[in-house]
Amino acid sequence: MKLIVGLGNPGNEYHFTRHNAGFMVIDELCARLKVATQPAKKLKADICVSMRGGETIIIVKPQTFMNLSGQCVAKIANFYKISTDNIWVVSDDLDLDFGIVRVRVGGSSGGHNGLKDMIDKLGDGFTRFRIGIGNDTLAGIPSEKFVLQKFSAGELELIPSITSKASEMLLDALDNGITHISKK
């Protein structure tokens, strides 16, 4: 059993913000698997269950705010009895150029508060699918404000190819194991 979590913030005001790259990838993954997440209020998440190659896959978009993602994911992992090494997290990453997708097992939060909360609640043994949101346009903007900005019109044109690439990497990892490990 695998738990695939896309990190983001709930609410329409956060739709298409850089911090919601994880939600965008989960939406694309669900479309490819022909499933849709549904509210699971007790677990504070939107969840769906799918099968791939005989394995059960729980797909989650936490409905807590980013900084509390670990609470939600720990609750779901405990409910379904999923070990940390079977948890895959899709999140934005300021330290990667826009559009780059990297996979890494374990490590630090890199300053990402959603990942920090997950590490606090679960340990660091989960796999990260990191989506580069760039920081070349920061130009004096504090990172906590930059991640909550909407993508530019030019970036939005590229989002479908980025979410497609990331969801393809997730599906490939489900079928063949994780083969795209990177080191920071």
PDB file of C-alpha atoms in Angstrom:
ATOM      1  CA  MET A   1       0.000   0.000   0.000  1.00  0.00           C
ATOM      2  CA  LYS A   2       1.254   3.478  -0.902  1.00  0.00           C
ATOM      3  CA  LEU A   3       0.157   6.841   0.426  1.00  0.00           C
ATOM      4  CA  ILE A   4       0.674   9.655  -2.114  1.00  0.00           C
ATOM      5  CA  VAL A   5       0.197  13.133  -0.672  1.00  0.00           C
ATOM      6  CA  GLY A   6       0.163  16.433  -2.507  1.00  0.00           C
ATOM      7  CA  LEU A   7       0.910  19.414  -0.296  1.00  0.00           C
ATOM      8  CA  GLY A   8      -0.982  22.667  -0.646  1.00  0.00           C
ATOM      9  CA  ASN A   9      -3.362  25.030   1.077  1.00  0.00           C
ATOM     10  CA  PRO A  10      -7.133  24.527   0.955  1.00  0.00           C
ATOM     11  CA  GLY A  11      -9.399  27.232  -0.419  1.00  0.00           C
ATOM     12  CA  ASN A  12      -9.975  28.924  -3.746  1.00  0.00           C
ATOM     13  CA  GLU A  13      -7.746  31.867  -2.846  1.00  0.00           C
ATOM     14  CA  TYR A  14      -4.728  29.514  -2.947  1.00  0.00           C
ATOM     15  CA  HIS A  15      -5.625  27.856  -6.238  1.00  0.00           C
ATOM     16  CA  PHE A  16      -2.718  28.258  -8.706  1.00  0.00           C
ATOM     17  CA  THR A  17      -0.317  29.587  -6.082  1.00  0.00           C
ATOM     18  CA  ARG A  18       3.236  28.258  -6.066  1.00  0.00           C
ATOM     19  CA  HIS A  19       2.694  26.516  -2.712  1.00  0.00           C
ATOM     20  CA  ASN A  20      -0.100  24.441  -4.269  1.00  0.00           C
ATOM     21  CA  ALA A  21       2.091  22.692  -6.845  1.00  0.00           C
ATOM     22  CA  GLY A  22       1.544  19.441  -4.912  1.00  0.00           C
ATOM     23  CA  PHE A  23      -2.242  19.743  -5.221  1.00  0.00           C
ATOM     24  CA  MET A  24      -1.902  20.396  -8.964  1.00  0.00           C
ATOM     25  CA  VAL A  25       0.144  17.232  -9.464  1.00  0.00           C
ATOM     26  CA  ILE A  26      -2.355  15.184  -7.443  1.00  0.00           C
ATOM     27  CA  ASP A  27      -5.185  16.516  -9.619  1.00  0.00           C
ATOM     28  CA  GLU A  28      -3.292  15.381 -12.728  1.00  0.00           C
ATOM     29  CA  LEU A  29      -2.483  11.987 -11.185  1.00  0.00           C
ATOM     30  CA  CYS A  30      -6.151  11.458 -10.299  1.00  0.00           C
ATOM     31  CA  ALA A  31      -7.202  12.402 -13.846  1.00  0.00           C
ATOM     32  CA  ARG A  32      -4.786   9.823 -15.276  1.00  0.00           C
ATOM     33  CA  LEU A  33      -6.058   7.158 -12.886  1.00  0.00           C
ATOM     34  CA  LYS A  34      -9.669   8.189 -13.603  1.00  0.00           C
ATOM     35  CA  VAL A  35     -10.450   8.779  -9.919  1.00  0.00           C
ATOM     36  CA  ALA A  36     -11.387  11.866  -7.914  1.00  0.00           C
ATOM     37  CA  THR A  37     -10.658  12.828  -4.343  1.00  0.00           C
ATOM     38  CA  GLN A  38     -13.622  13.149  -2.005  1.00  0.00           C
ATOM     39  CA  PRO A  39     -13.810  14.949   1.349  1.00  0.00           C
ATOM     40  CA  ALA A  40     -12.980  12.788   4.368  1.00  0.00           C
ATOM     41  CA  LYS A  41     -13.788  15.281   7.107  1.00  0.00           C
ATOM     42  CA  LYS A  42     -12.678  13.067  10.015  1.00  0.00           C
ATOM     43  CA  LEU A  43      -9.243  12.756   8.413  1.00  0.00           C
ATOM     44  CA  LYS A  44      -9.163  16.460   7.407  1.00  0.00           C
ATOM     45  CA  ALA A  45      -8.331  15.592   3.804  1.00  0.00           C
ATOM     46  CA  ASP A  46      -9.643  14.980   0.338  1.00  0.00           C
ATOM     47  CA  ILE A  47      -8.918  11.303  -0.390  1.00  0.00           C
ATOM     48  CA  CYS A  48      -9.377   8.659  -3.028  1.00  0.00           C
ATOM     49  CA  VAL A  49      -8.332   5.042  -3.247  1.00  0.00           C
ATOM     50  CA  SER A  50      -7.069   3.471  -6.439  1.00  0.00           C
ATOM     51  CA  MET A  51      -5.297   0.313  -7.549  1.00  0.00           C
ATOM     52  CA  ARG A  52      -2.146   0.074  -9.639  1.00  0.00           C
ATOM     53  CA  GLY A  53      -0.483  -3.226 -10.442  1.00  0.00           C
ATOM     54  CA  GLY A  54      -2.393  -4.975  -7.683  1.00  0.00           C
ATOM     55  CA  GLU A  55      -1.312  -2.424  -5.071  1.00  0.00           C
ATOM     56  CA  THR A  56      -3.685  -0.134  -3.181  1.00  0.00           C
ATOM     57  CA  ILE A  57      -2.869   3.546  -3.511  1.00  0.00           C
ATOM     58  CA  ILE A  58      -4.312   6.148  -1.154  1.00  0.00           C
ATOM     59  CA  ILE A  59      -4.144   9.600  -2.768  1.00  0.00           C
ATOM     60  CA  VAL A  60      -4.496  12.611  -0.474  1.00  0.00           C
ATOM     61  CA  LYS A  61      -4.792  16.383  -0.531  1.00  0.00           C
ATOM     62  CA  PRO A  62      -4.649  17.524   3.133  1.00  0.00           C
ATOM     63  CA  GLN A  63      -7.284  20.101   3.999  1.00  0.00           C
ATOM     64  CA  THR A  64      -5.249  21.520   6.850  1.00  0.00           C
ATOM     65  CA  PHE A  65      -3.059  24.468   6.013  1.00  0.00           C
ATOM     66  CA  MET A  66       0.425  23.709   4.728  1.00  0.00           C
ATOM     67  CA  ASN A  67       2.161  24.197   8.080  1.00  0.00           C
ATOM     68  CA  LEU A  68      -0.055  21.482   9.643  1.00  0.00           C
ATOM     69  CA  SER A  69       0.272  18.890   6.858  1.00  0.00           C
ATOM     70  CA  GLY A  70       2.042  16.421   9.131  1.00  0.00           C
ATOM     71  CA  GLN A  71      -0.926  16.177  11.492  1.00  0.00           C
ATOM     72  CA  CYS A  72      -3.226  15.143   8.673  1.00  0.00           C
ATOM     73  CA  VAL A  73      -0.772  12.752   7.014  1.00  0.00           C
ATOM     74  CA  ALA A  74       0.171  11.080  10.310  1.00  0.00           C
ATOM     75  CA  LYS A  75      -3.515  10.507  11.072  1.00  0.00           C
ATOM     76  CA  ILE A  76      -4.098   8.948   7.629  1.00  0.00           C
ATOM     77  CA  ALA A  77      -0.928   6.838   7.815  1.00  0.00           C
ATOM     78  CA  ASN A  78      -2.010   5.526  11.224  1.00  0.00           C
ATOM     79  CA  PHE A  79      -5.571   4.878  10.025  1.00  0.00           C
ATOM     80  CA  TYR A  80      -4.415   2.852   7.013  1.00  0.00           C
ATOM     81  CA  LYS A  81      -1.328   1.432   8.822  1.00  0.00           C
ATOM     82  CA  ILE A  82       1.104   2.742   6.209  1.00  0.00           C
ATOM     83  CA  SER A  83       4.781   2.914   7.129  1.00  0.00           C
ATOM     84  CA  THR A  84       6.780   6.070   6.452  1.00  0.00           C
ATOM     85  CA  ASP A  85       8.811   4.388   3.709  1.00  0.00           C
ATOM     86  CA  ASN A  86       5.549   3.901   1.754  1.00  0.00           C
ATOM     87  CA  ILE A  87       4.610   7.584   1.914  1.00  0.00           C
ATOM     88  CA  TRP A  88       5.343   9.742  -1.128  1.00  0.00           C
ATOM     89  CA  VAL A  89       4.928  13.504  -0.818  1.00  0.00           C
ATOM     90  CA  VAL A  90       4.640  15.964  -3.708  1.00  0.00           C
ATOM     91  CA  SER A  91       5.597  19.518  -2.775  1.00  0.00           C
ATOM     92  CA  ASP A  92       6.872  22.787  -4.159  1.00  0.00           C
ATOM     93  CA  ASP A  93      10.570  23.608  -3.820  1.00  0.00           C
ATOM     94  CA  LEU A  94      12.051  27.115  -3.912  1.00  0.00           C
ATOM     95  CA  ASP A  95      15.562  25.768  -4.398  1.00  0.00           C
ATOM     96  CA  LEU A  96      14.787  24.122  -7.734  1.00  0.00           C
ATOM     97  CA  ASP A  97      14.458  26.009 -10.988  1.00  0.00           C
ATOM     98  CA  PHE A  98      10.907  26.410 -12.202  1.00  0.00           C
ATOM     99  CA  GLY A  99       9.574  23.192 -13.722  1.00  0.00           C
ATOM    100  CA  ILE A 100      12.312  20.844 -12.521  1.00  0.00           C
ATOM    101  CA  VAL A 101      11.000  17.673 -10.853  1.00  0.00           C
ATOM    102  CA  ARG A 102      13.308  15.788  -8.517  1.00  0.00           C
ATOM    103  CA  VAL A 103      12.832  12.734  -6.327  1.00  0.00           C
ATOM    104  CA  ARG A 104      14.588  12.289  -3.015  1.00  0.00           C
ATOM    105  CA  VAL A 105      14.196   9.879  -0.122  1.00  0.00           C
ATOM    106  CA  GLY A 106      14.668  11.367   3.325  1.00  0.00           C
ATOM    107  CA  GLY A 107      16.547  14.513   4.220  1.00  0.00           C
ATOM    108  CA  SER A 108      15.732  17.830   5.774  1.00  0.00           C
ATOM    109  CA  SER A 109      12.744  20.080   5.163  1.00  0.00           C
ATOM    110  CA  GLY A 110      14.873  22.592   3.272  1.00  0.00           C
ATOM    111  CA  GLY A 111      12.908  25.323   5.046  1.00  0.00           C
ATOM    112  CA  HIS A 112       9.561  24.049   3.723  1.00  0.00           C
ATOM    113  CA  ASN A 113       7.114  24.277   6.650  1.00  0.00           C
ATOM    114  CA  GLY A 114       4.794  21.562   5.322  1.00  0.00           C
ATOM    115  CA  LEU A 115       7.697  19.121   5.067  1.00  0.00           C
ATOM    116  CA  LYS A 116       8.981  20.280   8.460  1.00  0.00           C
ATOM    117  CA  ASP A 117       5.654  19.386  10.093  1.00  0.00           C
ATOM    118  CA  MET A 118       5.653  16.021   8.331  1.00  0.00           C
ATOM    119  CA  ILE A 119       9.192  15.272   9.555  1.00  0.00           C
ATOM    120  CA  ASP A 120       8.160  16.303  13.076  1.00  0.00           C
ATOM    121  CA  LYS A 121       5.168  13.922  13.006  1.00  0.00           C
ATOM    122  CA  LEU A 122       6.516  11.010  10.886  1.00  0.00           C
ATOM    123  CA  GLY A 123      10.295  11.192  10.758  1.00  0.00           C
ATOM    124  CA  ASP A 124      12.214  11.906   7.566  1.00  0.00           C
ATOM    125  CA  GLY A 125      12.016   8.499   5.831  1.00  0.00           C
ATOM    126  CA  PHE A 126       9.327   9.420   3.303  1.00  0.00           C
ATOM    127  CA  THR A 127       9.977  10.079  -0.381  1.00  0.00           C
ATOM    128  CA  ARG A 128       9.680  13.590  -1.778  1.00  0.00           C
ATOM    129  CA  PHE A 129       8.696  14.455  -5.337  1.00  0.00           C
ATOM    130  CA  ARG A 130       9.841  18.068  -5.409  1.00  0.00           C
ATOM    131  CA  ILE A 131       8.457  20.513  -7.962  1.00  0.00           C
ATOM    132  CA  GLY A 132      10.685  23.492  -8.714  1.00  0.00           C
ATOM    133  CA  ILE A 133       8.881  26.808  -8.365  1.00  0.00           C
ATOM    134  CA  GLY A 134      12.079  28.844  -8.783  1.00  0.00           C
ATOM    135  CA  ASN A 135      13.188  31.747  -6.739  1.00  0.00           C
ATOM    136  CA  ASP A 136      14.776  33.872  -9.433  1.00  0.00           C
ATOM    137  CA  THR A 137      11.821  36.241  -9.250  1.00  0.00           C
ATOM    138  CA  LEU A 138      12.034  36.692  -5.476  1.00  0.00           C
ATOM    139  CA  ALA A 139      13.730  40.094  -5.881  1.00  0.00           C
ATOM    140  CA  GLY A 140      13.482  40.967  -2.212  1.00  0.00           C
ATOM    141  CA  ILE A 141      10.130  39.264  -1.614  1.00  0.00           C
ATOM    142  CA  PRO A 142      10.205  37.120   1.544  1.00  0.00           C
ATOM    143  CA  SER A 143       9.906  33.436   0.639  1.00  0.00           C
ATOM    144  CA  GLU A 144       6.736  33.007   2.744  1.00  0.00           C
ATOM    145  CA  LYS A 145       5.021  35.611   0.551  1.00  0.00           C
ATOM    146  CA  PHE A 146       6.559  34.376  -2.714  1.00  0.00           C
ATOM    147  CA  VAL A 147       5.171  30.838  -2.285  1.00  0.00           C
ATOM    148  CA  LEU A 148       1.662  32.254  -1.818  1.00  0.00           C
ATOM    149  CA  GLN A 149       1.818  34.244  -5.066  1.00  0.00           C
ATOM    150  CA  LYS A 150      -0.040  32.991  -8.108  1.00  0.00           C
ATOM    151  CA  PHE A 151       1.988  31.709 -11.021  1.00  0.00           C
ATOM    152  CA  SER A 152       2.557  34.239 -13.805  1.00  0.00           C
ATOM    153  CA  ALA A 153       0.628  33.869 -17.070  1.00  0.00           C
ATOM    154  CA  GLY A 154       3.746  32.479 -18.764  1.00  0.00           C
ATOM    155  CA  GLU A 155       4.311  29.973 -15.968  1.00  0.00           C
ATOM    156  CA  LEU A 156       0.655  28.920 -16.048  1.00  0.00           C
ATOM    157  CA  GLU A 157       1.091  27.931 -19.699  1.00  0.00           C
ATOM    158  CA  LEU A 158       3.848  25.518 -18.606  1.00  0.00           C
ATOM    159  CA  ILE A 159       2.015  24.049 -15.589  1.00  0.00           C
ATOM    160  CA  PRO A 160       0.220  21.296 -17.589  1.00  0.00           C
ATOM    161  CA  SER A 161       3.521  19.922 -18.907  1.00  0.00           C
ATOM    162  CA  ILE A 162       5.088  20.075 -15.430  1.00  0.00           C
ATOM    163  CA  THR A 163       2.179  18.332 -13.695  1.00  0.00           C
ATOM    164  CA  SER A 164       2.136  15.789 -16.522  1.00  0.00           C
ATOM    165  CA  LYS A 165       5.854  15.072 -16.079  1.00  0.00           C
ATOM    166  CA  ALA A 166       5.489  14.753 -12.290  1.00  0.00           C
ATOM    167  CA  SER A 167       2.436  12.485 -12.483  1.00  0.00           C
ATOM    168  CA  GLU A 168       4.221  10.341 -15.081  1.00  0.00           C
ATOM    169  CA  MET A 169       7.157  10.009 -12.660  1.00  0.00           C
ATOM    170  CA  LEU A 170       4.738   8.936  -9.908  1.00  0.00           C
ATOM    171  CA  LEU A 171       3.101   6.336 -12.146  1.00  0.00           C
ATOM    172  CA  ASP A 172       6.492   5.066 -13.296  1.00  0.00           C
ATOM    173  CA  ALA A 173       7.619   4.783  -9.667  1.00  0.00           C
ATOM    174  CA  LEU A 174       4.452   2.818  -8.831  1.00  0.00           C
ATOM    175  CA  ASP A 175       5.102   0.456 -11.750  1.00  0.00           C
ATOM    176  CA  ASN A 176       8.899   0.135 -11.582  1.00  0.00           C
ATOM    177  CA  GLY A 177      10.019   1.411  -8.207  1.00  0.00           C
ATOM    178  CA  ILE A 178      11.730   4.719  -7.608  1.00  0.00           C
ATOM    179  CA  THR A 179      14.533   5.032 -10.119  1.00  0.00           C
ATOM    180  CA  HIS A 180      14.878   8.828 -10.401  1.00  0.00           C
ATOM    181  CA  ILE A 181      16.563   9.508  -7.055  1.00  0.00           C
ATOM    182  CA  SER A 182      18.484  12.785  -6.920  1.00  0.00           C
ATOM    183  CA  LYS A 183      20.871  14.251  -4.430  1.00  0.00           C
ATOM    184  CA  LYS A 184      20.670  17.855  -3.474  1.00  0.00           C
TER     185      LYS A 184
END
